[in-house]
Amino acid sequence: MTLNDTITPDGEHVPAVRVPHARRMSRLLPGRIDQLAPVIMLVVLTAAFSMLNDQFMTADNWRTIANQAAIPMVLAVGLTFVILTGSIDLSAEGVMASTSICVSLMLANSLNSNDLGLVAVAGGIAIGAVFGLVNGLLYTRLRLPSLIVTLGTWFIGLGIASYVFPDQQPVVRDRSFRSWALGEWFGVSRLVTIAVLVVVAGAVLLRYTRIGRHVYGIGGAEDLMRLAGIRVDTYKTLAFVIAGALAGLAGLMATAQLGVGNANAGADRLFPALSAVVLGGTHLAGGRGGVLQSVLGVLVLVVLGNGMILSGVGPYVQQAVVGAVIIVAVVATGWGARDRLRVVK
Amino acid sequence: MSPVNISRRKGASQRLDIGGYLPAVLLVVLVGLVVARDPAFLGVASLRSVAVQAAPILLLAVGLTPVILLGGIDLSVAALTSLCSVLLVSWANQAGITGVAGVVALATAAGAVVGVVHSVAQVPSFIVTLGALGLYSGLSLEASDATNTPLAEGSPAISWVNDYFAGIPAGFVFGLIVLAIVGLMVRFLPWGRYLYAMGSAEPAALMSGVPKIRVRAAAFALTGMTSAMAAIVLVGRTSFGSPTLASGLLLPAIAAVVVGGTAISGGVGGVGRTLVGVLTVTVVQIGMVVIGIDPVLQNVIFGAVIIVAVALTIDRAKLSVIK
């Protein structure tokens, strides 16, 4: 990157050196295609599945979809913050495992006499935030790639969960805690309300606050942000703390659903959430995208899974289809932005 | 890479870099720690178990090294290995050595396709291989109906991995041969030079006419090939194929490459370093059992060792902005 490079208002980084190329036109003309793509996918999938199956377009099924989307959405919002800065956070599954075990032992449970209620809930989110803080500090202070740091804390989180895990699985006996998953508001699980609040808070934070502007700025051109005197490391760490706290919250939500403290509470949650963020149109290189895009990405994945189940597609084929869809979607949306000298790692 | 180098702690980072030998020093220290606790660790039986354990990680990590030198990542290697294990068992049972060769060819082609998609469509390798990870695991679950399939008794095309060559487990020797070949390719072929050029300054490499699509396709094809080879070694050891056979190997393999001193951001490192990394990861895994660390703490220690090892060995002077 050189000083002659420019940053567009979208935070897209445009290298100064570029061979003139016909394809540049396609970048200028539609412009918003990569933001419209997830909407188009969602509409097409919904239309296709409602034609294939009578049960798809029912209120009951949309309630199911909303319930299934709640936890992935919370994870995806947190990941969006980190990915917008251009980093990555792989630790979510470990964080969820740790929170699930620790919180179930702090709430009224089958194994000890604790009954901390809301304190336990706050504790769960705090555990996640501490994981995020550790990630952020290791990443910014030791100057290690975030991929490696969070790979390490993923393992550490799983390890802490199995270390704290008692001989038996703790069964959560706190009724008001469980009612968050079992009780309903507006016809759907209360977890959906939590997810919506998280999405709104995330979107507001990114759109209207200094934190949000700096997160986009760091993803767009970190070195320029540094030269401008912005405390880049602080904001990077903050992004990890947000992601960690939300992974902790997701761990709480999973525990409320399962009713037990489970070291597998986060199992197979990370890659779908990452896929959703990317499908939504947030760039892994940072600087472009947002929370609302990630919401669309989550919905595309959940609708795809739900529709295939209703159409009688086996779960294994489903996994393969989702993998293929991710590749095709990202190739299709990025096709117009190709450029001979574009560097994509 | 960047004329605007704003790494504030450049001095500190240069002090840490003692000629790239730090990973090897770390390995010796770790072995020393384990031996101090249990001198029998350097016995034949124990070293053989290290070699057996290391063989599949070695093959995966060797294949991953060129991709990481390019600055990319391949998250699909372990899923491809599992898929290959399922195919291997059924094809080797039916067609023997031809079936085994077929699986290797197929995996190589799959890797090449991933590389071409990644570089022609200019989609980050992280995403393409994340999608491929889902695709491969779905396919292997479907192909095997989510069960373990046993290998027929005495499939010579696979069972050779359990033999010994000069007292060393043949699977590990196989890994070393592949490592040597890939090492020579990286060292002497133009392709190898291109890997470093693209990994450290891709715009400059492209300006000077490096055929980026071919270079990337070859790197990912190699990763596919070594995934199939890792499947051969795993199937030989366990004598069955399973859709989750290799699922625990992705992180150790990436960790091995990086702990060996190949920078995750590309352009720095090499295949020889990967051997050190593979041995480090394996010694940590086996050493924890030998020392008698509570098994539930092993994940914590493994995670911490990855972070510490990379913190000590990464060459920050060559990285301008760390993501």
XYZ file of C-alpha atoms in Angstrom:
668
model
C 0.000 0.000 0.000
C 1.334 3.442 -0.824
C 0.385 6.923 0.214
C -1.055 7.584 -3.244
C -3.701 4.973 -2.692
C -7.193 6.276 -2.187
C -10.013 5.225 0.045
C -13.530 5.546 -1.341
C -16.342 6.721 0.963
C -17.337 3.049 1.297
C -13.959 2.415 2.859
C -12.861 0.470 -0.194
C -9.154 0.612 -0.689
C -8.171 1.509 -4.241
C -4.496 0.973 -5.068
C -2.855 3.860 -6.886
C -1.246 1.575 -9.447
C -3.741 -0.033 -11.748
C -3.652 -1.040 -15.355
C -6.645 0.420 -17.214
C -9.049 -2.374 -17.784
C -12.455 -2.728 -19.383
C -13.826 -4.455 -16.317
C -13.531 -1.291 -14.286
C -16.739 -0.150 -15.918
C -18.683 -3.013 -14.416
C -17.469 -1.887 -11.028
C -18.725 1.632 -11.598
C -22.116 0.822 -13.063
C -24.127 -1.480 -10.779
C -22.120 -0.551 -7.727
C -24.440 -2.039 -5.174
C -24.699 -5.532 -6.614
C -22.794 -7.125 -3.750
C -25.153 -5.514 -1.265
C -28.267 -6.559 -3.175
C -27.075 -10.133 -3.713
C -28.098 -11.520 -0.304
C -31.560 -9.931 -0.646
C -31.955 -11.469 -4.099
C -30.790 -14.855 -2.767
C -33.265 -14.649 0.096
C -36.160 -13.760 -2.207
C -35.290 -16.454 -4.749
C -34.902 -19.134 -2.057
C -38.175 -18.121 -0.399
C -40.038 -18.160 -3.709
C -38.530 -21.495 -4.748
C -39.245 -23.229 -1.446
C -42.805 -21.904 -1.218
C -43.499 -23.346 -4.673
C -41.872 -26.665 -3.756
C -43.598 -27.089 -0.435
C -46.928 -25.942 0.990
C -45.608 -25.918 4.539
C -42.807 -23.454 3.880
C -44.839 -20.252 3.612
C -46.723 -20.768 6.882
C -46.580 -18.636 10.016
C -45.482 -21.678 12.005
C -42.522 -22.292 9.739
C -41.398 -18.667 9.855
C -41.517 -18.888 13.657
C -39.227 -21.905 13.404
C -36.913 -19.989 11.103
C -36.799 -17.050 13.534
C -36.010 -19.375 16.450
C -33.265 -21.126 14.507
C -31.729 -17.818 13.455
C -31.471 -16.273 16.948
C -28.132 -17.711 18.136
C -26.324 -17.550 14.748
C -27.419 -13.918 14.491
C -25.868 -12.921 17.815
C -22.608 -14.663 16.852
C -22.631 -13.104 13.401
C -23.073 -9.574 14.772
C -19.997 -10.007 16.974
C -17.943 -11.509 14.152
C -18.953 -8.630 11.884
C -17.179 -6.119 14.130
C -13.928 -8.105 14.042
C -14.101 -8.883 10.322
C -14.810 -5.219 9.492
C -11.450 -4.341 11.045
C -9.886 -6.922 8.717
C -9.148 -9.448 11.458
C -10.767 -12.777 12.233
C -12.094 -14.367 15.442
C -12.166 -18.166 15.553
C -12.620 -18.465 19.315
C -16.453 -18.389 19.498
C -16.926 -22.139 19.992
C -14.451 -22.204 22.860
C -16.037 -19.128 24.463
C -19.519 -20.640 24.198
C -18.313 -23.882 25.796
C -16.685 -22.054 28.715
C -19.677 -19.796 29.344
C -22.155 -22.637 29.133
C -20.357 -24.697 31.790
C -19.484 -21.781 34.097
C -22.915 -20.151 33.965
C -24.813 -23.394 34.518
C -22.753 -23.876 37.690
C -23.545 -20.332 38.883
C -27.296 -20.570 38.259
C -29.573 -22.752 40.368
C -28.487 -26.206 39.238
C -28.497 -29.882 40.070
C -24.924 -30.034 41.408
C -24.342 -27.184 43.867
C -26.304 -24.698 45.928
C -25.555 -21.597 43.832
C -28.499 -19.490 42.754
C -27.013 -16.282 41.408
C -29.653 -15.510 38.799
C -28.908 -12.312 36.923
C -25.393 -12.137 38.394
C -24.649 -15.447 36.662
C -26.009 -14.078 33.401
C -23.817 -10.993 33.697
C -20.952 -13.335 34.600
C -21.459 -15.305 31.405
C -21.251 -12.197 29.242
C -18.247 -11.039 31.273
C -16.456 -14.350 30.650
C -16.971 -13.806 26.931
C -15.777 -10.210 27.170
C -12.623 -11.327 29.023
C -11.909 -13.851 26.256
C -12.332 -11.024 23.768
C -10.061 -8.759 25.800
C -7.377 -11.462 25.935
C -7.722 -11.997 22.174
C -7.462 -8.278 21.516
C -4.509 -7.705 23.827
C -2.527 -10.707 22.565
C -3.239 -9.604 19.009
C -2.348 -5.934 19.424
C 0.396 -6.103 22.102
C 2.252 -9.192 20.890
C 1.498 -8.305 17.266
C 0.384 -11.816 16.403
C -1.996 -12.581 13.515
C -5.555 -12.729 14.877
C -6.084 -16.073 13.138
C -3.396 -17.643 15.331
C -4.378 -15.909 18.568
C -8.027 -16.892 18.282
C -7.119 -20.401 17.137
C -5.217 -20.696 20.420
C -8.008 -19.236 22.575
C -10.520 -21.528 20.821
C -8.570 -24.477 22.265
C -8.113 -22.724 25.594
C -11.855 -22.101 25.841
C -12.632 -25.758 25.140
C -9.965 -26.752 27.650
C -11.343 -24.483 30.392
C -14.827 -25.897 29.757
C -13.610 -29.467 30.213
C -11.482 -28.485 33.228
C -14.384 -26.800 35.028
C -16.781 -29.546 33.944
C -17.819 -31.558 37.025
C -18.326 -35.308 37.027
C -21.930 -34.934 35.971
C -23.640 -32.603 33.563
C -25.105 -29.667 35.526
C -28.853 -29.364 34.896
C -30.084 -25.759 35.057
C -32.963 -25.443 37.536
C -33.434 -21.667 37.288
C -36.917 -21.378 35.775
C -36.741 -17.697 34.911
C -33.452 -18.321 33.040
C -34.903 -21.215 31.083
C -37.999 -19.170 30.288
C -35.857 -17.009 28.013
C -35.671 -19.934 25.623
C -38.941 -21.693 26.464
C -41.190 -18.656 26.928
C -42.495 -16.729 23.954
C -42.908 -13.091 23.046
C -44.673 -12.083 19.830
C -45.223 -15.784 19.073
C -41.524 -16.621 18.969
C -38.958 -17.579 21.575
C -37.774 -14.661 23.706
C -34.280 -15.396 22.386
C -35.416 -13.878 19.094
C -36.112 -10.595 20.888
C -32.609 -10.700 22.360
C -31.160 -11.333 18.914
C -33.119 -8.427 17.421
C -31.954 -6.090 20.212
C -28.347 -7.182 19.617
C -28.706 -6.537 15.892
C -30.183 -3.075 16.454
C -27.512 -2.182 19.002
C -24.771 -3.463 16.687
C -26.128 -1.566 13.700
C -26.459 1.686 15.686
C -22.977 1.298 17.141
C -21.476 0.818 13.688
C -23.493 3.480 11.913
C -23.744 6.326 14.383
C -20.819 6.181 16.791
C -17.128 6.935 16.663
C -16.408 3.287 17.432
C -18.226 2.273 14.268
C -16.494 4.825 12.070
C -13.096 3.775 13.379
C -13.876 0.090 12.881
C -14.607 0.781 9.201
C -11.557 3.009 8.964
C -9.209 0.404 10.395
C -10.524 -2.152 7.928
C -10.128 0.264 5.046
C -6.665 1.655 5.697
C -5.129 0.862 9.034
C -1.849 2.638 8.365
C -3.615 5.865 7.444
C -5.697 5.656 10.610
C -2.486 5.314 12.603
C -0.945 8.293 10.846
C -4.089 10.251 11.665
C -3.365 9.638 15.333
C -6.226 7.279 16.022
C -5.647 4.711 18.746
C -6.029 1.813 16.346
C -5.044 -0.844 18.892
C -7.723 0.304 21.352
C -10.467 0.081 18.758
C -9.231 -3.281 17.469
C -9.280 -4.640 21.022
C -12.752 -3.196 21.494
C -13.978 -5.078 18.403
C -12.688 -8.319 19.922
C -14.308 -7.522 23.285
C -17.661 -6.978 21.530
C -17.280 -10.255 19.627
C -16.282 -12.093 22.819
C -19.156 -10.668 24.881
C -21.639 -11.635 22.159
C -20.150 -15.147 21.935
C -20.684 -15.301 25.727
C -24.289 -14.196 25.226
C -24.703 -16.856 22.521
C -23.363 -19.395 25.028
C -26.021 -18.254 27.531
C -28.734 -18.565 24.885
C -27.602 -22.075 23.968
C -27.546 -23.041 27.658
C -31.088 -21.710 28.123
C -32.178 -23.819 25.140
C -30.373 -26.988 26.199
C -31.203 -26.691 29.906
C -27.773 -28.086 30.815
C -24.224 -26.821 30.967
C -22.618 -28.417 27.926
C -19.034 -28.297 26.680
C -20.437 -28.843 23.179
C -22.722 -25.798 23.433
C -20.764 -24.066 20.697
C -19.927 -27.091 18.549
C -20.294 -26.417 14.815
C -21.471 -22.860 15.426
C -18.413 -20.989 14.161
C -18.191 -21.876 10.486
C -21.917 -21.291 9.768
C -21.706 -17.868 11.480
C -18.561 -16.970 9.508
C -20.253 -18.142 6.291
C -23.276 -15.993 7.098
C -21.144 -12.875 7.583
C -19.399 -13.489 4.274
C -22.608 -14.395 2.412
C -24.128 -11.155 3.657
C -21.426 -9.246 1.833
C -18.989 -8.215 4.558
C -15.499 -8.354 3.097
C -12.920 -10.504 4.891
C -10.322 -7.867 4.062
C -12.270 -5.430 6.208
C -13.793 -2.021 5.712
C -16.939 -3.023 3.840
C -20.156 -4.592 5.035
C -22.165 -4.310 8.196
C -24.421 -5.879 10.776
C -27.569 -5.748 8.638
C -25.767 -7.569 5.811
C -24.785 -10.286 8.281
C -28.436 -10.617 9.337
C -29.345 -11.254 5.708
C -26.537 -13.802 5.472
C -27.855 -15.656 8.536
C -31.379 -15.643 7.105
C -30.170 -17.004 3.751
C -28.423 -19.917 5.487
C -31.315 -20.667 7.866
C -33.946 -20.455 5.095
C -31.796 -22.684 2.893
C -31.455 -25.300 5.646
C -35.098 -25.108 6.678
C -36.378 -25.296 3.089
C -34.212 -28.297 2.297
C -35.457 -30.158 5.375
C -39.048 -29.494 4.306
C -38.218 -30.655 0.768
C -36.923 -33.924 2.171
C -33.223 -33.344 1.419
C -31.022 -35.373 3.759
C -28.911 -33.483 6.304
C -25.635 -34.647 4.735
C -26.476 -33.447 1.250
C -27.625 -30.203 2.887
C -24.186 -29.598 4.315
C -22.653 -30.130 0.878
C -25.197 -27.812 -0.754
C -24.541 -25.059 1.800
C -20.806 -25.335 1.109
C -21.369 -25.077 -2.633
C -23.803 -22.168 -2.208
C -21.223 -20.199 -0.220
C -18.644 -20.596 -2.984
C -21.082 -19.825 -5.805
C -22.575 -16.825 -4.005
C -19.238 -15.249 -3.219
C -17.908 -15.899 -6.725
C -21.052 -14.430 -8.291
C -21.119 -11.289 -6.157
C -17.401 -10.648 -6.556
C -17.277 -11.354 -10.291
C -17.727 -7.734 -11.338
C -14.978 -6.519 -9.032
C -12.284 -8.695 -10.602
C -9.298 -6.822 -11.847
C -6.070 -8.017 -13.348
C -3.892 -6.605 -10.597
C -6.295 -7.102 -7.733
C -4.652 -8.905 -4.829
C -6.842 -11.393 -3.012
C -5.219 -13.823 -0.619
C 6.131 -4.232 1.327
C 5.008 -0.874 2.540
C 6.911 2.363 2.419
C 4.856 3.499 5.403
C 6.139 1.129 8.004
C 4.539 2.139 11.237
C 5.430 -0.824 13.376
C 6.264 0.927 16.595
C 8.063 -1.990 18.160
C 10.336 -2.773 15.281
C 13.419 -2.780 17.450
C 11.954 -5.221 19.905
C 10.866 -7.555 17.156
C 14.278 -7.655 15.524
C 15.886 -8.584 18.809
C 13.653 -11.626 18.969
C 14.560 -12.937 15.543
C 17.686 -15.011 15.952
C 18.195 -16.195 12.419
C 15.096 -18.315 12.125
C 16.526 -20.971 14.448
C 14.132 -20.188 17.291
C 11.536 -22.827 16.284
C 14.248 -25.522 16.373
C 15.491 -24.249 19.740
C 11.926 -24.369 21.039
C 11.587 -27.969 19.835
C 14.804 -28.992 21.618
C 13.664 -27.258 24.822
C 10.291 -29.033 24.687
C 11.928 -32.414 24.099
C 14.308 -31.614 26.973
C 11.378 -30.864 29.288
C 9.683 -34.133 28.417
C 12.906 -36.161 28.742
C 13.686 -34.578 32.099
C 10.382 -35.941 33.350
C 10.583 -39.311 31.618
C 13.962 -40.386 30.143
C 12.250 -43.284 28.350
C 10.771 -40.713 25.942
C 13.885 -41.026 23.775
C 13.475 -44.808 23.573
C 12.703 -46.574 20.303
C 9.071 -47.400 21.139
C 8.297 -43.874 22.205
C 9.991 -42.235 19.222
C 8.139 -44.619 16.924
C 4.849 -43.514 18.413
C 5.841 -39.884 17.816
C 6.615 -40.780 14.186
C 3.329 -42.621 13.721
C 1.363 -39.777 15.264
C 3.254 -37.167 13.244
C 2.906 -38.811 9.801
C -0.555 -37.546 8.770
C 0.034 -34.081 10.269
C 3.351 -33.964 8.392
C 1.709 -34.711 5.046
C -1.062 -32.151 5.605
C 1.359 -29.484 6.820
C 3.751 -30.018 3.894
C 0.864 -29.486 1.497
C -0.331 -26.422 3.401
C 3.075 -24.730 3.415
C 3.072 -23.455 -0.207
C -0.488 -22.139 0.220
C 0.488 -20.282 3.398
C 3.669 -18.996 1.702
C 1.329 -17.407 -0.841
C -0.463 -15.685 2.033
C -3.545 -17.879 1.620
C -5.083 -20.549 3.813
C -6.764 -23.890 3.155
C -9.420 -24.809 5.726
C -10.632 -27.795 3.706
C -7.603 -30.118 4.004
C -8.876 -32.210 6.919
C -12.377 -32.551 5.442
C -10.816 -33.628 2.130
C -8.682 -36.175 4.002
C -11.796 -37.615 5.631
C -13.584 -37.758 2.270
C -10.528 -39.484 0.761
C -10.503 -42.013 3.610
C -14.093 -42.976 2.797
C -13.351 -43.247 -0.938
C -10.040 -45.051 -0.334
C -11.633 -47.850 1.626
C -14.272 -48.560 -0.989
C -11.982 -48.080 -3.999
C -9.040 -49.953 -2.506
C -11.337 -52.826 -1.562
C -12.485 -53.022 -5.181
C -9.546 -51.933 -7.309
C -6.446 -52.133 -5.104
C -3.571 -49.873 -6.113
C -5.511 -48.421 -9.065
C -8.232 -47.318 -6.687
C -5.689 -45.667 -4.402
C -4.124 -43.831 -7.354
C -7.606 -42.776 -8.429
C -8.327 -41.202 -5.046
C -5.027 -39.314 -5.095
C -5.749 -38.052 -8.620
C -9.269 -37.000 -7.664
C -8.112 -35.107 -4.575
C -5.399 -33.383 -6.603
C -7.988 -32.311 -9.156
C -10.334 -31.099 -6.389
C -7.509 -29.004 -4.948
C -6.705 -27.575 -8.371
C -10.353 -26.591 -8.865
C -10.358 -24.805 -5.518
C -7.168 -22.966 -6.504
C -8.573 -21.955 -9.892
C -11.870 -20.736 -8.390
C -9.972 -18.791 -5.734
C -7.653 -17.091 -8.160
C -9.799 -16.657 -11.298
C -12.833 -15.379 -9.373
C -10.556 -13.482 -6.952
C -12.359 -14.766 -3.887
C -10.372 -15.048 -0.630
C -8.999 -18.567 -0.109
C -10.453 -18.509 3.415
C -13.998 -18.432 1.961
C -13.522 -20.823 -0.962
C -11.966 -23.418 1.311
C -14.583 -22.775 4.023
C -17.220 -23.627 1.396
C -15.172 -26.621 0.239
C -14.945 -27.761 3.876
C -18.764 -27.918 4.040
C -18.976 -29.529 0.602
C -16.442 -32.266 1.410
C -17.908 -33.084 4.833
C -21.412 -33.294 3.361
C -20.195 -35.552 0.556
C -18.245 -37.849 2.855
C -21.180 -38.166 5.263
C -23.470 -38.975 2.344
C -21.018 -41.395 0.699
C -20.419 -43.310 3.930
C -23.921 -42.881 5.396
C -22.139 -41.442 8.457
C -20.606 -44.772 9.453
C -17.123 -46.235 9.576
C -16.308 -48.555 6.697
C -13.621 -51.176 7.358
C -10.739 -51.837 5.000
C -10.633 -55.372 3.589
C -8.007 -57.582 5.203
C -4.551 -57.229 3.708
C -4.939 -54.399 1.177
C -1.280 -54.191 0.146
C -1.939 -50.853 -1.563
C -2.520 -49.321 1.875
C -1.230 -51.637 4.587
C 2.418 -50.861 3.713
C 2.204 -47.757 5.896
C 2.390 -50.001 8.964
C 5.699 -51.557 7.871
C 9.034 -50.297 9.070
C 11.744 -48.891 6.874
C 15.140 -49.025 8.599
C 13.250 -49.235 11.868
C 11.204 -46.099 11.126
C 7.451 -46.364 10.537
C 6.922 -46.385 6.764
C 4.121 -43.808 6.906
C 6.518 -41.293 8.454
C 9.251 -42.136 5.914
C 6.661 -41.554 3.185
C 5.902 -38.166 4.737
C 9.609 -37.301 4.806
C 10.021 -38.254 1.126
C 7.058 -36.067 0.166
C 8.534 -33.272 2.296
C 11.878 -33.609 0.514
C 10.268 -33.542 -2.939
C 8.103 -30.525 -2.128
C 11.117 -28.864 -0.529
C 13.154 -29.343 -3.714
C 10.264 -28.055 -5.842
C 9.947 -24.938 -3.703
C 13.708 -24.432 -3.774
C 14.496 -25.091 -7.435
C 11.400 -24.664 -9.583
C 10.363 -21.199 -10.797
C 7.054 -22.047 -9.108
C 8.836 -21.989 -5.760
C 10.299 -18.534 -6.404
C 6.879 -17.309 -7.498
C 5.382 -18.506 -4.201
C 7.706 -16.242 -2.233
C 7.317 -13.357 -4.679
C 3.536 -13.465 -4.563
C 3.525 -13.995 -0.827
C 5.676 -10.995 -0.037
C 4.691 -8.477 -2.726
C 1.955 -9.697 -4.989
C 1.374 -6.482 -6.991
C 5.079 -6.384 -7.894
C 5.042 -10.080 -8.779
C 2.017 -9.606 -11.024
C 3.619 -6.587 -12.714
C 6.617 -8.732 -13.563
C 4.459 -11.338 -15.222
C 4.143 -14.107 -12.657
C 1.406 -16.499 -13.870
C -0.650 -16.165 -10.717
C -3.491 -18.503 -11.640
C -1.157 -21.383 -12.466
C 0.964 -20.782 -9.371
C -2.080 -20.782 -7.098
C -3.746 -23.743 -8.839
C -0.536 -25.778 -8.447
C -0.236 -24.885 -4.757
C -3.814 -25.913 -3.979
C -3.542 -29.046 -6.177
C -0.518 -30.060 -4.100
C -2.538 -29.518 -0.922
C -5.258 -31.769 -2.342
C -2.691 -34.428 -3.209
C -1.103 -34.459 0.241
C -4.577 -34.613 1.826
C -5.187 -37.869 -0.069
C -1.741 -39.111 1.013
C -2.565 -38.278 4.637
C -5.763 -40.289 4.173
C -3.706 -43.301 3.011
C -1.561 -43.103 6.149
C -4.589 -42.676 8.433
C -6.571 -45.496 6.825
C -3.491 -47.736 7.017
C -3.199 -47.031 10.734
C -6.866 -47.347 11.709
C -7.897 -49.765 8.895
C -11.194 -48.003 8.379
C -12.509 -44.947 6.602
C -14.755 -42.441 8.344
C -16.312 -39.070 7.497
C -14.789 -37.611 10.675
C -11.471 -39.494 10.581
C -9.307 -36.403 10.113
C -11.514 -33.679 11.563
C -9.120 -33.131 14.477
C -6.134 -32.592 12.183
C -6.902 -29.204 10.612
C -5.795 -27.084 13.544
C -2.647 -29.110 14.388
C -1.624 -28.944 10.712
C -2.037 -25.167 10.466
C -0.385 -24.803 13.866
C 2.548 -26.952 12.699
C 3.219 -24.762 9.665
C 3.020 -21.567 11.684
C 4.909 -22.809 14.754
C 7.671 -23.900 12.369
C 8.155 -20.250 11.485
C 6.260 -19.815 8.210
C 4.427 -16.508 8.510
C 0.646 -16.827 8.167
C 0.770 -13.622 6.114
C 2.918 -15.218 3.424
C 6.321 -14.752 1.861
C 8.389 -15.933 4.837
C 9.196 -19.533 5.734
C 9.665 -22.841 4.008
C 9.015 -26.549 3.916
C 12.014 -27.414 6.107
C 10.627 -25.244 8.893
C 7.368 -27.140 8.641
C 9.137 -30.371 9.680
C 10.279 -28.635 12.871
C 6.741 -27.376 13.426
C 5.195 -30.819 12.924
C 7.615 -32.362 15.428
C 6.915 -29.540 17.902
C 3.158 -30.032 17.689
C 3.499 -33.817 18.025
C 5.928 -33.578 20.933
C 3.518 -31.229 22.699
C 0.617 -33.628 22.113
C 2.485 -36.783 23.160
C 4.651 -35.077 25.747
C 1.583 -33.978 27.708
C 0.548 -37.626 28.015
C 4.088 -38.657 28.972
C 4.462 -35.932 31.593
C 1.057 -36.890 32.945
C -0.754 -33.591 32.531
C -4.441 -33.900 33.343
C -6.006 -34.757 29.965
C -8.666 -32.088 30.389
C -5.956 -29.427 30.513
C -4.334 -30.564 27.261
C -6.446 -28.275 25.088
C -5.527 -25.279 27.275
C -1.835 -26.092 27.016
C -1.992 -26.821 23.295
C -3.705 -23.487 22.675
C -1.218 -21.625 24.858
C 1.765 -23.322 23.197
C 0.539 -22.270 19.748
C 0.261 -18.641 20.865
C 3.591 -18.624 22.703
C 5.436 -20.414 19.901
C 4.195 -18.018 17.271
C 4.837 -15.036 19.550
C 8.465 -16.122 19.904
C 9.081 -17.113 16.302
C 7.146 -14.696 14.111
C 9.302 -12.276 12.184
C 7.479 -9.010 12.783
C 9.993 -6.905 10.906
C 8.684 -8.411 7.673
C 5.035 -7.690 8.475
C 3.872 -4.112 8.153
C 0.208 -4.364 9.127
C -0.864 -7.394 11.112
C -4.448 -8.535 10.667
